[in-house]
mmCIF file of C-alpha atoms and ligand atoms in Angstrom:
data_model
loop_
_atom_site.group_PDB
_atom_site.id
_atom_site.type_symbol
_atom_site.label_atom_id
_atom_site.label_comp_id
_atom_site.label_asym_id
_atom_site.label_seq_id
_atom_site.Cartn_x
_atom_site.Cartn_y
_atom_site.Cartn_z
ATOM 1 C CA UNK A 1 -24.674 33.293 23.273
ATOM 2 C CA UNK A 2 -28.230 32.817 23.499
ATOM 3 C CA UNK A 3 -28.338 29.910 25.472
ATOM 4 C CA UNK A 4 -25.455 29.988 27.903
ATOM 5 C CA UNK A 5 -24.470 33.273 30.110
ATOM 6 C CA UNK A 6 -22.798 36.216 27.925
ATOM 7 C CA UNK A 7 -19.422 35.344 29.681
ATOM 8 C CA UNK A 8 -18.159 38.933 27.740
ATOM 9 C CA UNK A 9 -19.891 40.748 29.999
ATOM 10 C CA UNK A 10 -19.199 38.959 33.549
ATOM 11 C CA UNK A 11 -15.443 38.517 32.603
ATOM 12 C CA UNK A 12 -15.503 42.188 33.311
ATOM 13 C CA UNK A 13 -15.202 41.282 36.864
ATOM 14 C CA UNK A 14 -12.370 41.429 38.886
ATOM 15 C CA UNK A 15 -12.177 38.013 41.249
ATOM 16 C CA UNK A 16 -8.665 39.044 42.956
ATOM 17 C CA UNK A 17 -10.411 40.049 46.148
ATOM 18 C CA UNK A 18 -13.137 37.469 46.605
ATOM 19 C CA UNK A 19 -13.180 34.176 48.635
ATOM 20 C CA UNK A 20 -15.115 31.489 46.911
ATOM 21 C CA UNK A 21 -16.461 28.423 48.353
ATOM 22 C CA UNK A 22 -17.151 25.242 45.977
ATOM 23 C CA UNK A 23 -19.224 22.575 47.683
ATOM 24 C CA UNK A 24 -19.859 18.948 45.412
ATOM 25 C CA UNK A 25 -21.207 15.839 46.160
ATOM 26 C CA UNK A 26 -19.000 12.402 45.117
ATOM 27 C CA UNK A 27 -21.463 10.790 43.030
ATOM 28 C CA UNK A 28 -21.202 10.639 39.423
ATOM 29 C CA UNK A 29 -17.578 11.532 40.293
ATOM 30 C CA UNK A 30 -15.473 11.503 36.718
ATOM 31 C CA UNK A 31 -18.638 14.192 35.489
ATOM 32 C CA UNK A 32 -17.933 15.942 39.025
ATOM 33 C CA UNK A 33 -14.117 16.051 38.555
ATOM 34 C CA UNK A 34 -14.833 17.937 34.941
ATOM 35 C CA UNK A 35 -16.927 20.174 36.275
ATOM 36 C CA UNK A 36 -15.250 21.017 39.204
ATOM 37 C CA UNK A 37 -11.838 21.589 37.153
ATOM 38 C CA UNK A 38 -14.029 23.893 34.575
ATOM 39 C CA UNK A 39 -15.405 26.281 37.329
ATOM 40 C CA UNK A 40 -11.930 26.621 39.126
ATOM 41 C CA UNK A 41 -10.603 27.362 35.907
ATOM 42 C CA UNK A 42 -12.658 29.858 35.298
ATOM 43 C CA UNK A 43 -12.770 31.508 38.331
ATOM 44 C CA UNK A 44 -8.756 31.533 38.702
ATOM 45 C CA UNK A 45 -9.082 33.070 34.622
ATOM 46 C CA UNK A 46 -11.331 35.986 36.263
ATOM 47 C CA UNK A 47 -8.669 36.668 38.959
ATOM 48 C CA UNK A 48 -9.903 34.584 41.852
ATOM 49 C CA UNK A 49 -6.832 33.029 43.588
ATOM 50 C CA UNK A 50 -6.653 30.323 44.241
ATOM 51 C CA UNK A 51 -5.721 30.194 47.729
ATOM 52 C CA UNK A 52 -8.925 31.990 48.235
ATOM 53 C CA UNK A 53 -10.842 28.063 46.516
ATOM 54 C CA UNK A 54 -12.085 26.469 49.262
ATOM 55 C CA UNK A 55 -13.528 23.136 48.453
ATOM 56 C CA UNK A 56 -15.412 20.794 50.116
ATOM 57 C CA UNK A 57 -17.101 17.696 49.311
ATOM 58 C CA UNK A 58 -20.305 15.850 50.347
ATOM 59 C CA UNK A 59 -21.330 12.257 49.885
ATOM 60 C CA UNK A 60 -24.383 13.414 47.320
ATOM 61 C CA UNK A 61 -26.269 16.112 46.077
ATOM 62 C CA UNK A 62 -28.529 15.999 48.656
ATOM 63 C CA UNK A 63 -26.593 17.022 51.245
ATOM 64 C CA UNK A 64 -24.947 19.990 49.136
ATOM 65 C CA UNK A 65 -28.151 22.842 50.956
ATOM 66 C CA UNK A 66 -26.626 21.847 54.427
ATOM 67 C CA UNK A 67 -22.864 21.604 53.410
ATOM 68 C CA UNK A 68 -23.452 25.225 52.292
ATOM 69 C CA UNK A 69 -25.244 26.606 54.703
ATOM 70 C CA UNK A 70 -22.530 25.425 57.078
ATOM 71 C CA UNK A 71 -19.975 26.810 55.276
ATOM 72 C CA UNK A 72 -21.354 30.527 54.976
ATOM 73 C CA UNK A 73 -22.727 30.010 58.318
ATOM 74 C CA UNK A 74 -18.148 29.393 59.573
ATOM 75 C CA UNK A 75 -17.735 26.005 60.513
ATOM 76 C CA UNK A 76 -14.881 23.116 60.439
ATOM 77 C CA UNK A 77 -14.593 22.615 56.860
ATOM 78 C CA UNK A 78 -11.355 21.067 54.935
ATOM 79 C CA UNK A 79 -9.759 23.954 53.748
ATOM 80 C CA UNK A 80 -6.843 23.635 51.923
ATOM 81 C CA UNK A 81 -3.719 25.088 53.679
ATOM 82 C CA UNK A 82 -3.726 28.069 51.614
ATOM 83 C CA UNK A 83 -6.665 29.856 52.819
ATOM 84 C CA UNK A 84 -5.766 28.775 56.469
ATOM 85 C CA UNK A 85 -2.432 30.156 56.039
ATOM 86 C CA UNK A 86 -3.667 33.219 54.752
ATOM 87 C CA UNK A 87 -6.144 33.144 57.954
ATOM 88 C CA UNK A 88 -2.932 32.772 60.331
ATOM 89 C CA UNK A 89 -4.277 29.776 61.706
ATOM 90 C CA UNK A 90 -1.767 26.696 60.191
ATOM 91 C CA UNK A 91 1.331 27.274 60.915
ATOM 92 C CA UNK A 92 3.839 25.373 58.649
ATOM 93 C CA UNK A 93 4.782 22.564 60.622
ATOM 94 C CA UNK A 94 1.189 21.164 60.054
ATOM 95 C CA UNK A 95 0.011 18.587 57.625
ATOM 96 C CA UNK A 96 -2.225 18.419 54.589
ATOM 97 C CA UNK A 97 -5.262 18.324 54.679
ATOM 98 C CA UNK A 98 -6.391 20.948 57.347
ATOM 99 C CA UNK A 99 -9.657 20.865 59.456
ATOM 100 C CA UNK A 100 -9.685 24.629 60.547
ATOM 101 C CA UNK A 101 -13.035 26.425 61.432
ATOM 102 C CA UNK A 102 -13.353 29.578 58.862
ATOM 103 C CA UNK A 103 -15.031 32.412 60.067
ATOM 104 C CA UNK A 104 -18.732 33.559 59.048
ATOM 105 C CA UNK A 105 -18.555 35.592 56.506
ATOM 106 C CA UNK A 106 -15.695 34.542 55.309
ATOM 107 C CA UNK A 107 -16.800 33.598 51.677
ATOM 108 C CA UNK A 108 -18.389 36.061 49.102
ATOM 109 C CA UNK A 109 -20.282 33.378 46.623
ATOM 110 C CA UNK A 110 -20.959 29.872 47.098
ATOM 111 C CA UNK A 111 -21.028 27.262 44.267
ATOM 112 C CA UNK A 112 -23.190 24.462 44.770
ATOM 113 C CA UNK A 113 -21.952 21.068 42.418
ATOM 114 C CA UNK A 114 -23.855 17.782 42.056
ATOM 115 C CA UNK A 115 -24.687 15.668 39.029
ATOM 116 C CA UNK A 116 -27.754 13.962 39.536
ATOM 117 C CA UNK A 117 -28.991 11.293 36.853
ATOM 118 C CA UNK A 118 -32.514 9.763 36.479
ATOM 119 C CA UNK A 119 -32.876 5.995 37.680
ATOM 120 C CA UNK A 120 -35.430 4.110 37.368
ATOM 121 C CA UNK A 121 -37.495 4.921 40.204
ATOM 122 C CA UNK A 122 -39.032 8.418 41.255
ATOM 123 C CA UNK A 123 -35.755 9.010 43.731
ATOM 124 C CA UNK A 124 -34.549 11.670 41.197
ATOM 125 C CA UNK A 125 -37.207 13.792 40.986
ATOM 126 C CA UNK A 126 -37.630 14.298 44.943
ATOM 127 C CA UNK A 127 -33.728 14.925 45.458
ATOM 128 C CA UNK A 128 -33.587 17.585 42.357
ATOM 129 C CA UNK A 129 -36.672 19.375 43.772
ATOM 130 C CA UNK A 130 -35.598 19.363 47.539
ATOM 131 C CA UNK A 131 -32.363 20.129 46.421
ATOM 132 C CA UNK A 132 -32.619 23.054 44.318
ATOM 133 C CA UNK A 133 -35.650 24.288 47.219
ATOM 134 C CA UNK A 134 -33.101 23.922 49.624
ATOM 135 C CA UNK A 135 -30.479 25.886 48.171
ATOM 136 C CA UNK A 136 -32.044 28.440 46.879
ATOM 137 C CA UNK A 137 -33.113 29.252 50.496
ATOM 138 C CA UNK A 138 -29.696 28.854 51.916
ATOM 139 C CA UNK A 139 -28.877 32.171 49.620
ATOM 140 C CA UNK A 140 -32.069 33.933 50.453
ATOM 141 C CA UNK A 141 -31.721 33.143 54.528
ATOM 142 C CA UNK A 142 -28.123 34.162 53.903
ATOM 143 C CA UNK A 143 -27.653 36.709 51.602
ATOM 144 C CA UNK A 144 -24.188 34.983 50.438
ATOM 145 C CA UNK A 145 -24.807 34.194 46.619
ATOM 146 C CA UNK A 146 -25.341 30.350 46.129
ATOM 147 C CA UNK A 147 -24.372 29.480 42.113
ATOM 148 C CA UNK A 148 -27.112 26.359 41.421
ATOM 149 C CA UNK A 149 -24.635 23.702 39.683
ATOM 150 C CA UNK A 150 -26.391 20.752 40.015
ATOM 151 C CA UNK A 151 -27.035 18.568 36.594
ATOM 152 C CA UNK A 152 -30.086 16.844 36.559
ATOM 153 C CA UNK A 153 -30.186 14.823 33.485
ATOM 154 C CA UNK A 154 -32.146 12.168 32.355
ATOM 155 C CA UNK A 155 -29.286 10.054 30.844
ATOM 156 C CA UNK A 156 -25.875 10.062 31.352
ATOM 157 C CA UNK A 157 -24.842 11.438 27.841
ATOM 158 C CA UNK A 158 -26.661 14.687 28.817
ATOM 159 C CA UNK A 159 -24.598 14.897 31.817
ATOM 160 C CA UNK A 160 -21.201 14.558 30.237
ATOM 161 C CA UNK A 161 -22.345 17.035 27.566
ATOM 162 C CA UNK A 162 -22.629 19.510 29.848
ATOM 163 C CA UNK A 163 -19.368 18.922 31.618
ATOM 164 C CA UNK A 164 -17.669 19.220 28.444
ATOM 165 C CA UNK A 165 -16.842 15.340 27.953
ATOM 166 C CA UNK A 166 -19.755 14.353 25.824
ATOM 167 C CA UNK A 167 -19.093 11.365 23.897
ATOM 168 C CA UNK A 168 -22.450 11.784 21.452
ATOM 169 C CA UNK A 169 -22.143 12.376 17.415
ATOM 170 C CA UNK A 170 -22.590 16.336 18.346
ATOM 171 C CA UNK A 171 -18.848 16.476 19.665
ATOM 172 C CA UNK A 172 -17.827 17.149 23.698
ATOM 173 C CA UNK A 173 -20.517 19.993 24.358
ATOM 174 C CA UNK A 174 -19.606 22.700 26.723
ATOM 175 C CA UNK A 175 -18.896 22.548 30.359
ATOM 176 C CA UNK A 176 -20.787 24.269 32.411
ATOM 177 C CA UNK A 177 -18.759 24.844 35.350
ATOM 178 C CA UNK A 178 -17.477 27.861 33.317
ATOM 179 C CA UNK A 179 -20.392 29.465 33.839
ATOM 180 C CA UNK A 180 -21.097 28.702 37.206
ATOM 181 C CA UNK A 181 -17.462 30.440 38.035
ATOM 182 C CA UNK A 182 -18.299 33.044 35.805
ATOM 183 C CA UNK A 183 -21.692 33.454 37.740
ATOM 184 C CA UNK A 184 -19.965 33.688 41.273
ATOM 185 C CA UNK A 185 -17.841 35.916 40.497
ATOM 186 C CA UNK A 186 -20.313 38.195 38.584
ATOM 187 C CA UNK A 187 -22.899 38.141 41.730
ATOM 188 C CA UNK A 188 -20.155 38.291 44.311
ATOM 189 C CA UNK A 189 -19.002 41.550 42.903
ATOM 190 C CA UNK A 190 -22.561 42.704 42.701
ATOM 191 C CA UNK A 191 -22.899 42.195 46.260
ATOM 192 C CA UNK A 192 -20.119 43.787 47.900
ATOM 193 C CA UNK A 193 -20.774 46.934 45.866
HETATM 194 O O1 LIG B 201 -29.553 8.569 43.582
HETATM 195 N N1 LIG B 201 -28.877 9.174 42.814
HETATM 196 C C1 LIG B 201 -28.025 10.236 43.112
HETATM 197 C C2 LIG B 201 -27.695 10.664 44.426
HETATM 198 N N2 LIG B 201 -28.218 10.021 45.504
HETATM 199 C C3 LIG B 201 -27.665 10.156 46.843
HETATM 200 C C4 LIG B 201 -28.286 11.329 47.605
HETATM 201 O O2 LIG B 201 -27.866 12.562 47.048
HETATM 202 C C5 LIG B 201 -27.838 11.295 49.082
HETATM 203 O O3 LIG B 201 -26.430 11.367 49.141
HETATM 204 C C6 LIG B 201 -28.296 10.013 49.771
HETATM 205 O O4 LIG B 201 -29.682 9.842 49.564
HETATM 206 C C7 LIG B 201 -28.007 10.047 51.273
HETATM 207 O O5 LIG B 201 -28.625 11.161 51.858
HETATM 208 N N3 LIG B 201 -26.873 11.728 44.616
HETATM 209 C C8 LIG B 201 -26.345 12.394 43.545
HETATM 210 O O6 LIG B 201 -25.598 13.374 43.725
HETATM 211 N N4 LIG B 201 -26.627 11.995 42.265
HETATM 212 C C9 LIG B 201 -27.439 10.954 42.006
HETATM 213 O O7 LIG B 201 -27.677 10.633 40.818
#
């Protein structure tokens, strides 16, 4: 489509060896949730398993640059059991959830997920701006492909549009966590070649 990414093309790639990392923040969480599910879903659809999902969340969007950078960089992060088992460092007597420290260079893309909505004051503007600054350094300094999926709306009915959840006359409108997954996949394959 003209608008979104021509997801014909990018579901050519094949997500079974890749090891994604999903950072959000907790604000705006029901949007969040939506959005999260939508890029997992896509990303398990393009053969990403799902063992190799490691999520981690952040209080807000402004903290998602250095919650990235931390997690290319290897550092304690929350990993679900499934990617530490694969690592051989849970064994099975241990419970959920897991702090274990995953090696650098351990993830091929990076998705970055936030929702940020304008107030009334100028406190939007300077977290989108440092925000999408700070990340797209993190993938320049790195070299790890950081997806941008942060929302910055001016209303809350354009931010449940775009998580697919819209309540406005012009139905649901399309989440676009499908295209972030779509996205990391697409660039992480690009990059290991
Ligand atoms: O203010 N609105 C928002 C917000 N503020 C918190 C900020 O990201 C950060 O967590 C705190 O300033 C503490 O550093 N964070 C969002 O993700 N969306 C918003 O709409």
């Amino acid at each position: 489509s003209i608008k979104g990414i021509d997801l014909s093309y990018s579901s050519s790639f094949d997500g079974s060896s890749l090891r994604i990392g999903i950072v959000h923040a907790r604000w705006n969480a029901p949007i969040i949730e939506a959005l999260l599910q939508g890029t997992r879903d896509k990303l398990v659809q393009c053969g990403v398993k799902s063992q190799n999902i490691v999520v981690q969340s952040v209080p807000g969007s402004f903290e998602l640059p250095f919650a990235t950078k931390k997690m290319i960089a290897g550092s304690h992060v929350q990993a679900n059991v499934g990617t530490a088992d694969l690592m051989g460092m849970v064994d099975s007597t241990s419970s959920l959830p897991t702090e274990v420290s995953i090696p650098s260079g351990s993830f091929d893309a990076v998705i970055a997920i936030g929702v940020l909505i304008k107030g009334a004051t100028m406190h939007f503007e300077y977290i989108s701006e440092a925000v999408t600054h700070g990340l797209m350094n993190v993938q320049l300094e790195s070299g790890v492909p950081v997806i941008f999926g942060v929302l910055t709306a001016l209303n809350e009915e354009q931010a449940l549009e775009r998580a697919g959840i819209g309540k406005g006359a012009n139905g649901k409108g399309h989440n676009h966590g499908e295209d972030w997954g779509a996205a990391a996949v697409e660039m992480a394959s690009n990059n290991l070649a």
